[in-house]
Protein backbone atom coordinates (compact mmCIF):
# COMPACT_ATOMS: atom_id res chain seq x y z
CA UNK A 1 0.00 0.00 0.00
CA UNK A 2 1.16 3.57 -0.71
CA UNK A 3 0.59 6.03 2.15
CA UNK A 4 1.03 9.73 2.76
CA UNK A 5 0.85 10.88 6.37
CA UNK A 6 0.64 14.64 6.95
CA UNK A 7 1.56 15.65 10.50
CA UNK A 8 0.16 19.05 11.39
CA UNK A 9 2.81 21.34 12.77
CA UNK A 10 0.56 22.19 15.72
CA UNK A 11 0.79 18.56 16.85
CA UNK A 12 4.51 18.09 16.27
CA UNK A 13 5.92 21.43 17.47
CA UNK A 14 4.95 23.78 20.28
CA UNK A 15 6.25 27.29 21.03
CA UNK A 16 9.50 25.82 22.39
CA UNK A 17 10.24 23.47 19.49
CA UNK A 18 9.69 19.77 18.80
CA UNK A 19 7.24 17.77 20.90
CA UNK A 20 9.63 14.84 21.07
CA UNK A 21 7.41 12.50 23.11
CA UNK A 22 4.63 12.87 20.52
CA UNK A 23 7.04 12.47 17.60
CA UNK A 24 8.52 9.37 19.21
CA UNK A 25 5.03 7.79 19.37
CA UNK A 26 4.38 8.71 15.73
CA UNK A 27 7.81 7.29 14.89
CA UNK A 28 6.83 3.94 16.40
CA UNK A 29 3.83 3.79 14.05
CA UNK A 30 5.97 4.90 11.09
CA UNK A 31 8.50 2.13 11.88
CA UNK A 32 5.76 -0.50 11.60
CA UNK A 33 4.20 1.01 8.47
CA UNK A 34 7.44 1.46 6.52
CA UNK A 35 8.24 -2.25 6.82
CA UNK A 36 5.32 -3.19 4.59
CA UNK A 37 4.22 0.00 2.85
CA UNK A 38 5.59 2.82 0.74
CA UNK A 39 5.38 5.90 2.94
CA UNK A 40 5.81 9.64 2.62
CA UNK A 41 5.52 11.73 5.77
CA UNK A 42 4.79 15.45 5.35
CA UNK A 43 5.28 17.88 8.23
CA UNK A 44 4.14 21.42 8.96
CA UNK A 45 5.71 24.22 10.94
CA UNK A 46 3.99 24.60 14.27
CA UNK A 47 3.97 27.33 16.89
CA UNK A 48 7.74 27.71 17.10
CA UNK A 49 8.05 28.66 13.42
CA UNK A 50 4.92 30.85 13.56
CA UNK A 51 6.35 32.74 16.54
CA UNK A 52 9.68 33.15 14.72
CA UNK A 53 7.95 34.51 11.63
CA UNK A 54 5.73 36.90 13.60
CA UNK A 55 8.92 38.48 14.93
CA UNK A 56 10.31 39.18 11.43
CA UNK A 57 7.01 40.00 9.68
CA UNK A 58 7.02 43.56 8.37
CA UNK A 59 10.79 43.82 8.75
CA UNK A 60 11.59 41.94 5.54
CA UNK A 61 9.82 41.56 2.19
CA UNK A 62 7.23 38.75 2.15
CA UNK A 63 9.20 36.75 -0.43
CA UNK A 64 12.24 36.69 1.87
CA UNK A 65 10.06 35.69 4.82
CA UNK A 66 8.64 32.82 2.76
CA UNK A 67 12.16 31.53 2.04
CA UNK A 68 13.02 31.75 5.75
CA UNK A 69 9.83 29.78 6.46
CA UNK A 70 10.89 27.09 3.97
CA UNK A 71 14.34 26.80 5.55
CA UNK A 72 12.78 26.42 9.02
CA UNK A 73 10.44 23.76 7.64
CA UNK A 74 13.46 21.97 6.19
CA UNK A 75 14.87 21.73 9.71
CA UNK A 76 11.62 19.98 10.71
CA UNK A 77 11.99 17.64 7.73
CA UNK A 78 15.57 16.84 8.70
CA UNK A 79 14.55 16.13 12.32
CA UNK A 80 11.77 13.74 11.28
CA UNK A 81 13.96 12.06 8.67
CA UNK A 82 16.51 11.27 11.40
CA UNK A 83 13.84 10.17 13.89
CA UNK A 84 11.89 8.03 11.40
CA UNK A 85 14.81 6.69 9.36
CA UNK A 86 13.43 8.17 6.12
CA UNK A 87 15.09 10.22 3.38
CA UNK A 88 14.51 14.00 3.49
CA UNK A 89 12.79 15.32 0.35
CA UNK A 90 13.53 18.94 -0.57
CA UNK A 91 12.38 18.85 -4.21
CA UNK A 92 9.06 17.44 -5.41
CA UNK A 93 10.77 16.44 -8.68
CA UNK A 94 12.48 13.72 -6.60
CA UNK A 95 9.10 12.13 -5.82
CA UNK A 96 8.22 9.14 -7.99
CA UNK A 97 5.87 6.19 -7.56
CA UNK A 98 8.60 4.46 -5.51
CA UNK A 99 9.68 7.35 -3.26
CA UNK A 100 9.71 7.02 0.52
CA UNK A 101 10.70 9.99 2.68
CA UNK A 102 9.82 13.15 4.62
CA UNK A 103 8.68 16.39 2.95
CA UNK A 104 7.84 19.88 4.25
CA UNK A 105 8.22 23.30 2.66
CA UNK A 106 9.37 23.33 -0.94
CA UNK A 107 8.66 26.68 -2.55
CA UNK A 108 7.01 30.01 -1.67
CA UNK A 109 3.25 30.20 -1.92
CA UNK A 110 2.61 26.49 -1.36
CA UNK A 111 1.55 25.02 1.97
CA UNK A 112 2.86 21.79 3.43
CA UNK A 113 -0.68 20.44 3.01
CA UNK A 114 -0.38 21.16 -0.72
CA UNK A 115 3.00 19.43 -0.87
CA UNK A 116 1.52 16.39 0.88
CA UNK A 117 -1.34 16.30 -1.64
CA UNK A 118 1.11 16.57 -4.56
CA UNK A 119 3.11 13.67 -3.12
CA UNK A 120 -0.08 11.62 -2.75
CA UNK A 121 -0.88 12.20 -6.42
CA UNK A 122 2.68 11.48 -7.57
CA UNK A 123 2.98 8.15 -5.74
CA UNK A 124 -0.64 7.22 -6.53
CA UNK A 125 -1.32 6.90 -2.79
CA UNK A 126 -3.95 4.47 -1.62
CA UNK A 127 -4.44 6.43 1.58
CA UNK A 128 -3.80 9.99 2.77
CA UNK A 129 -3.81 10.43 6.54
CA UNK A 130 -3.80 13.93 8.02
CA UNK A 131 -2.95 14.23 11.71
CA UNK A 132 -4.32 17.54 12.93
CA UNK A 133 -5.89 19.30 15.89
CA UNK A 134 -9.23 19.71 14.06
CA UNK A 135 -11.72 16.99 13.12
CA UNK A 136 -11.19 17.17 9.36
CA UNK A 137 -10.90 19.44 6.34
CA UNK A 138 -13.29 22.37 6.32
CA UNK A 139 -14.48 24.85 3.69
CA UNK A 140 -12.98 27.64 5.84
CA UNK A 141 -11.03 27.89 9.07
CA UNK A 142 -13.54 26.67 11.69
CA UNK A 143 -11.75 28.65 14.40
CA UNK A 144 -12.47 31.90 12.52
CA UNK A 145 -15.73 31.22 10.64
CA UNK A 146 -18.91 29.76 12.12
CA UNK A 147 -20.11 29.04 8.57
CA UNK A 148 -17.24 26.57 8.00
CA UNK A 149 -18.48 23.14 6.89
CA UNK A 150 -16.69 19.82 7.26
CA UNK A 151 -15.93 18.27 3.86
CA UNK A 152 -16.95 14.62 4.19
CA UNK A 153 -15.06 13.18 1.20
CA UNK A 154 -12.26 14.44 -1.08
CA UNK A 155 -10.17 13.03 -3.90
CA UNK A 156 -6.42 13.72 -3.84
CA UNK A 157 -6.93 16.10 -6.76
CA UNK A 158 -9.64 18.04 -4.90
CA UNK A 159 -7.44 18.16 -1.80
CA UNK A 160 -4.58 19.49 -3.92
CA UNK A 161 -6.78 22.27 -5.32
CA UNK A 162 -7.85 23.32 -1.83
CA UNK A 163 -4.30 23.18 -0.50
CA UNK A 164 -2.91 25.07 -3.53
CA UNK A 165 -4.94 28.19 -2.71
CA UNK A 166 -2.54 31.06 -2.11
CA UNK A 167 -1.18 30.87 1.40
CA UNK A 168 1.28 32.99 3.29
CA UNK A 169 3.62 31.75 6.00
CA UNK A 170 2.21 31.95 9.53
PDB file of C-alpha atoms in Angstrom:
ATOM      1  CA  UNK A   1       0.000   0.000   0.000  1.00  0.00           C
ATOM      2  CA  UNK A   2       1.161   3.569  -0.709  1.00  0.00           C
ATOM      3  CA  UNK A   3       0.586   6.027   2.148  1.00  0.00           C
ATOM      4  CA  UNK A   4       1.033   9.734   2.763  1.00  0.00           C
ATOM      5  CA  UNK A   5       0.848  10.884   6.374  1.00  0.00           C
ATOM      6  CA  UNK A   6       0.638  14.643   6.951  1.00  0.00           C
ATOM      7  CA  UNK A   7       1.563  15.650  10.500  1.00  0.00           C
ATOM      8  CA  UNK A   8       0.165  19.047  11.391  1.00  0.00           C
ATOM      9  CA  UNK A   9       2.811  21.345  12.770  1.00  0.00           C
ATOM     10  CA  UNK A  10       0.556  22.190  15.720  1.00  0.00           C
ATOM     11  CA  UNK A  11       0.790  18.559  16.846  1.00  0.00           C
ATOM     12  CA  UNK A  12       4.509  18.094  16.267  1.00  0.00           C
ATOM     13  CA  UNK A  13       5.915  21.431  17.472  1.00  0.00           C
ATOM     14  CA  UNK A  14       4.949  23.776  20.279  1.00  0.00           C
ATOM     15  CA  UNK A  15       6.250  27.285  21.028  1.00  0.00           C
ATOM     16  CA  UNK A  16       9.504  25.823  22.389  1.00  0.00           C
ATOM     17  CA  UNK A  17      10.240  23.474  19.491  1.00  0.00           C
ATOM     18  CA  UNK A  18       9.685  19.769  18.796  1.00  0.00           C
ATOM     19  CA  UNK A  19       7.236  17.770  20.897  1.00  0.00           C
ATOM     20  CA  UNK A  20       9.633  14.838  21.067  1.00  0.00           C
ATOM     21  CA  UNK A  21       7.412  12.501  23.108  1.00  0.00           C
ATOM     22  CA  UNK A  22       4.629  12.874  20.519  1.00  0.00           C
ATOM     23  CA  UNK A  23       7.039  12.469  17.598  1.00  0.00           C
ATOM     24  CA  UNK A  24       8.517   9.366  19.208  1.00  0.00           C
ATOM     25  CA  UNK A  25       5.026   7.792  19.368  1.00  0.00           C
ATOM     26  CA  UNK A  26       4.380   8.706  15.727  1.00  0.00           C
ATOM     27  CA  UNK A  27       7.810   7.290  14.887  1.00  0.00           C
ATOM     28  CA  UNK A  28       6.829   3.939  16.401  1.00  0.00           C
ATOM     29  CA  UNK A  29       3.834   3.791  14.048  1.00  0.00           C
ATOM     30  CA  UNK A  30       5.974   4.897  11.085  1.00  0.00           C
ATOM     31  CA  UNK A  31       8.497   2.134  11.881  1.00  0.00           C
ATOM     32  CA  UNK A  32       5.761  -0.497  11.604  1.00  0.00           C
ATOM     33  CA  UNK A  33       4.203   1.005   8.467  1.00  0.00           C
ATOM     34  CA  UNK A  34       7.437   1.462   6.519  1.00  0.00           C
ATOM     35  CA  UNK A  35       8.242  -2.250   6.821  1.00  0.00           C
ATOM     36  CA  UNK A  36       5.318  -3.195   4.589  1.00  0.00           C
ATOM     37  CA  UNK A  37       4.225   0.000   2.854  1.00  0.00           C
ATOM     38  CA  UNK A  38       5.587   2.824   0.739  1.00  0.00           C
ATOM     39  CA  UNK A  39       5.380   5.900   2.944  1.00  0.00           C
ATOM     40  CA  UNK A  40       5.807   9.639   2.618  1.00  0.00           C
ATOM     41  CA  UNK A  41       5.519  11.734   5.770  1.00  0.00           C
ATOM     42  CA  UNK A  42       4.788  15.451   5.353  1.00  0.00           C
ATOM     43  CA  UNK A  43       5.275  17.878   8.233  1.00  0.00           C
ATOM     44  CA  UNK A  44       4.137  21.416   8.955  1.00  0.00           C
ATOM     45  CA  UNK A  45       5.715  24.220  10.937  1.00  0.00           C
ATOM     46  CA  UNK A  46       3.994  24.600  14.270  1.00  0.00           C
ATOM     47  CA  UNK A  47       3.970  27.331  16.889  1.00  0.00           C
ATOM     48  CA  UNK A  48       7.741  27.710  17.101  1.00  0.00           C
ATOM     49  CA  UNK A  49       8.045  28.660  13.422  1.00  0.00           C
ATOM     50  CA  UNK A  50       4.924  30.850  13.556  1.00  0.00           C
ATOM     51  CA  UNK A  51       6.354  32.737  16.536  1.00  0.00           C
ATOM     52  CA  UNK A  52       9.680  33.149  14.723  1.00  0.00           C
ATOM     53  CA  UNK A  53       7.946  34.505  11.627  1.00  0.00           C
ATOM     54  CA  UNK A  54       5.733  36.902  13.595  1.00  0.00           C
ATOM     55  CA  UNK A  55       8.921  38.477  14.930  1.00  0.00           C
ATOM     56  CA  UNK A  56      10.306  39.185  11.430  1.00  0.00           C
ATOM     57  CA  UNK A  57       7.006  39.999   9.684  1.00  0.00           C
ATOM     58  CA  UNK A  58       7.023  43.559   8.370  1.00  0.00           C
ATOM     59  CA  UNK A  59      10.790  43.822   8.753  1.00  0.00           C
ATOM     60  CA  UNK A  60      11.590  41.939   5.537  1.00  0.00           C
ATOM     61  CA  UNK A  61       9.817  41.561   2.190  1.00  0.00           C
ATOM     62  CA  UNK A  62       7.228  38.747   2.155  1.00  0.00           C
ATOM     63  CA  UNK A  63       9.198  36.750  -0.432  1.00  0.00           C
ATOM     64  CA  UNK A  64      12.239  36.690   1.866  1.00  0.00           C
ATOM     65  CA  UNK A  65      10.063  35.690   4.819  1.00  0.00           C
ATOM     66  CA  UNK A  66       8.637  32.817   2.763  1.00  0.00           C
ATOM     67  CA  UNK A  67      12.159  31.534   2.043  1.00  0.00           C
ATOM     68  CA  UNK A  68      13.024  31.750   5.749  1.00  0.00           C
ATOM     69  CA  UNK A  69       9.827  29.783   6.457  1.00  0.00           C
ATOM     70  CA  UNK A  70      10.886  27.093   3.973  1.00  0.00           C
ATOM     71  CA  UNK A  71      14.340  26.803   5.555  1.00  0.00           C
ATOM     72  CA  UNK A  72      12.783  26.423   9.019  1.00  0.00           C
ATOM     73  CA  UNK A  73      10.436  23.756   7.641  1.00  0.00           C
ATOM     74  CA  UNK A  74      13.460  21.969   6.189  1.00  0.00           C
ATOM     75  CA  UNK A  75      14.871  21.726   9.715  1.00  0.00           C
ATOM     76  CA  UNK A  76      11.622  19.980  10.709  1.00  0.00           C
ATOM     77  CA  UNK A  77      11.994  17.636   7.727  1.00  0.00           C
ATOM     78  CA  UNK A  78      15.570  16.837   8.702  1.00  0.00           C
ATOM     79  CA  UNK A  79      14.554  16.125  12.320  1.00  0.00           C
ATOM     80  CA  UNK A  80      11.774  13.742  11.280  1.00  0.00           C
ATOM     81  CA  UNK A  81      13.962  12.064   8.669  1.00  0.00           C
ATOM     82  CA  UNK A  82      16.508  11.266  11.404  1.00  0.00           C
ATOM     83  CA  UNK A  83      13.837  10.168  13.895  1.00  0.00           C
ATOM     84  CA  UNK A  84      11.889   8.033  11.396  1.00  0.00           C
ATOM     85  CA  UNK A  85      14.808   6.694   9.358  1.00  0.00           C
ATOM     86  CA  UNK A  86      13.435   8.173   6.123  1.00  0.00           C
ATOM     87  CA  UNK A  87      15.086  10.216   3.378  1.00  0.00           C
ATOM     88  CA  UNK A  88      14.511  13.998   3.491  1.00  0.00           C
ATOM     89  CA  UNK A  89      12.791  15.324   0.350  1.00  0.00           C
ATOM     90  CA  UNK A  90      13.528  18.940  -0.569  1.00  0.00           C
ATOM     91  CA  UNK A  91      12.378  18.854  -4.206  1.00  0.00           C
ATOM     92  CA  UNK A  92       9.062  17.439  -5.414  1.00  0.00           C
ATOM     93  CA  UNK A  93      10.767  16.440  -8.677  1.00  0.00           C
ATOM     94  CA  UNK A  94      12.476  13.717  -6.601  1.00  0.00           C
ATOM     95  CA  UNK A  95       9.099  12.130  -5.821  1.00  0.00           C
ATOM     96  CA  UNK A  96       8.218   9.141  -7.989  1.00  0.00           C
ATOM     97  CA  UNK A  97       5.870   6.187  -7.563  1.00  0.00           C
ATOM     98  CA  UNK A  98       8.595   4.460  -5.511  1.00  0.00           C
ATOM     99  CA  UNK A  99       9.683   7.351  -3.256  1.00  0.00           C
ATOM    100  CA  UNK A 100       9.710   7.021   0.525  1.00  0.00           C
ATOM    101  CA  UNK A 101      10.701   9.993   2.681  1.00  0.00           C
ATOM    102  CA  UNK A 102       9.818  13.155   4.618  1.00  0.00           C
ATOM    103  CA  UNK A 103       8.681  16.390   2.953  1.00  0.00           C
ATOM    104  CA  UNK A 104       7.837  19.877   4.252  1.00  0.00           C
ATOM    105  CA  UNK A 105       8.217  23.301   2.664  1.00  0.00           C
ATOM    106  CA  UNK A 106       9.374  23.325  -0.943  1.00  0.00           C
ATOM    107  CA  UNK A 107       8.656  26.684  -2.548  1.00  0.00           C
ATOM    108  CA  UNK A 108       7.010  30.006  -1.672  1.00  0.00           C
ATOM    109  CA  UNK A 109       3.245  30.195  -1.924  1.00  0.00           C
ATOM    110  CA  UNK A 110       2.608  26.490  -1.360  1.00  0.00           C
ATOM    111  CA  UNK A 111       1.551  25.023   1.973  1.00  0.00           C
ATOM    112  CA  UNK A 112       2.864  21.793   3.435  1.00  0.00           C
ATOM    113  CA  UNK A 113      -0.678  20.436   3.005  1.00  0.00           C
ATOM    114  CA  UNK A 114      -0.384  21.162  -0.720  1.00  0.00           C
ATOM    115  CA  UNK A 115       3.005  19.431  -0.869  1.00  0.00           C
ATOM    116  CA  UNK A 116       1.524  16.389   0.883  1.00  0.00           C
ATOM    117  CA  UNK A 117      -1.337  16.296  -1.639  1.00  0.00           C
ATOM    118  CA  UNK A 118       1.114  16.573  -4.563  1.00  0.00           C
ATOM    119  CA  UNK A 119       3.114  13.668  -3.116  1.00  0.00           C
ATOM    120  CA  UNK A 120      -0.079  11.617  -2.748  1.00  0.00           C
ATOM    121  CA  UNK A 121      -0.878  12.199  -6.416  1.00  0.00           C
ATOM    122  CA  UNK A 122       2.680  11.476  -7.568  1.00  0.00           C
ATOM    123  CA  UNK A 123       2.979   8.154  -5.743  1.00  0.00           C
ATOM    124  CA  UNK A 124      -0.640   7.225  -6.527  1.00  0.00           C
ATOM    125  CA  UNK A 125      -1.318   6.900  -2.786  1.00  0.00           C
ATOM    126  CA  UNK A 126      -3.951   4.472  -1.621  1.00  0.00           C
ATOM    127  CA  UNK A 127      -4.440   6.427   1.583  1.00  0.00           C
ATOM    128  CA  UNK A 128      -3.803   9.991   2.768  1.00  0.00           C
ATOM    129  CA  UNK A 129      -3.811  10.433   6.544  1.00  0.00           C
ATOM    130  CA  UNK A 130      -3.798  13.928   8.023  1.00  0.00           C
ATOM    131  CA  UNK A 131      -2.952  14.228  11.712  1.00  0.00           C
ATOM    132  CA  UNK A 132      -4.323  17.538  12.928  1.00  0.00           C
ATOM    133  CA  UNK A 133      -5.886  19.299  15.888  1.00  0.00           C
ATOM    134  CA  UNK A 134      -9.234  19.707  14.059  1.00  0.00           C
ATOM    135  CA  UNK A 135     -11.720  16.986  13.122  1.00  0.00           C
ATOM    136  CA  UNK A 136     -11.186  17.173   9.355  1.00  0.00           C
ATOM    137  CA  UNK A 137     -10.899  19.441   6.339  1.00  0.00           C
ATOM    138  CA  UNK A 138     -13.288  22.373   6.315  1.00  0.00           C
ATOM    139  CA  UNK A 139     -14.483  24.847   3.686  1.00  0.00           C
ATOM    140  CA  UNK A 140     -12.980  27.641   5.840  1.00  0.00           C
ATOM    141  CA  UNK A 141     -11.027  27.894   9.072  1.00  0.00           C
ATOM    142  CA  UNK A 142     -13.544  26.671  11.688  1.00  0.00           C
ATOM    143  CA  UNK A 143     -11.754  28.651  14.401  1.00  0.00           C
ATOM    144  CA  UNK A 144     -12.474  31.896  12.524  1.00  0.00           C
ATOM    145  CA  UNK A 145     -15.725  31.218  10.640  1.00  0.00           C
ATOM    146  CA  UNK A 146     -18.910  29.764  12.124  1.00  0.00           C
ATOM    147  CA  UNK A 147     -20.109  29.042   8.574  1.00  0.00           C
ATOM    148  CA  UNK A 148     -17.237  26.572   8.001  1.00  0.00           C
ATOM    149  CA  UNK A 149     -18.479  23.140   6.894  1.00  0.00           C
ATOM    150  CA  UNK A 150     -16.694  19.819   7.259  1.00  0.00           C
ATOM    151  CA  UNK A 151     -15.933  18.265   3.862  1.00  0.00           C
ATOM    152  CA  UNK A 152     -16.947  14.623   4.185  1.00  0.00           C
ATOM    153  CA  UNK A 153     -15.059  13.178   1.202  1.00  0.00           C
ATOM    154  CA  UNK A 154     -12.259  14.445  -1.085  1.00  0.00           C
ATOM    155  CA  UNK A 155     -10.166  13.028  -3.897  1.00  0.00           C
ATOM    156  CA  UNK A 156      -6.419  13.717  -3.835  1.00  0.00           C
ATOM    157  CA  UNK A 157      -6.932  16.096  -6.760  1.00  0.00           C
ATOM    158  CA  UNK A 158      -9.637  18.045  -4.896  1.00  0.00           C
ATOM    159  CA  UNK A 159      -7.442  18.156  -1.802  1.00  0.00           C
ATOM    160  CA  UNK A 160      -4.578  19.486  -3.917  1.00  0.00           C
ATOM    161  CA  UNK A 161      -6.782  22.272  -5.316  1.00  0.00           C
ATOM    162  CA  UNK A 162      -7.851  23.316  -1.825  1.00  0.00           C
ATOM    163  CA  UNK A 163      -4.299  23.180  -0.496  1.00  0.00           C
ATOM    164  CA  UNK A 164      -2.909  25.068  -3.528  1.00  0.00           C
ATOM    165  CA  UNK A 165      -4.938  28.187  -2.706  1.00  0.00           C
ATOM    166  CA  UNK A 166      -2.543  31.064  -2.115  1.00  0.00           C
ATOM    167  CA  UNK A 167      -1.180  30.875   1.397  1.00  0.00           C
ATOM    168  CA  UNK A 168       1.283  32.993   3.295  1.00  0.00           C
ATOM    169  CA  UNK A 169       3.617  31.748   6.003  1.00  0.00           C
ATOM    170  CA  UNK A 170       2.213  31.946   9.534  1.00  0.00           C
TER     171      UNK A 170
END
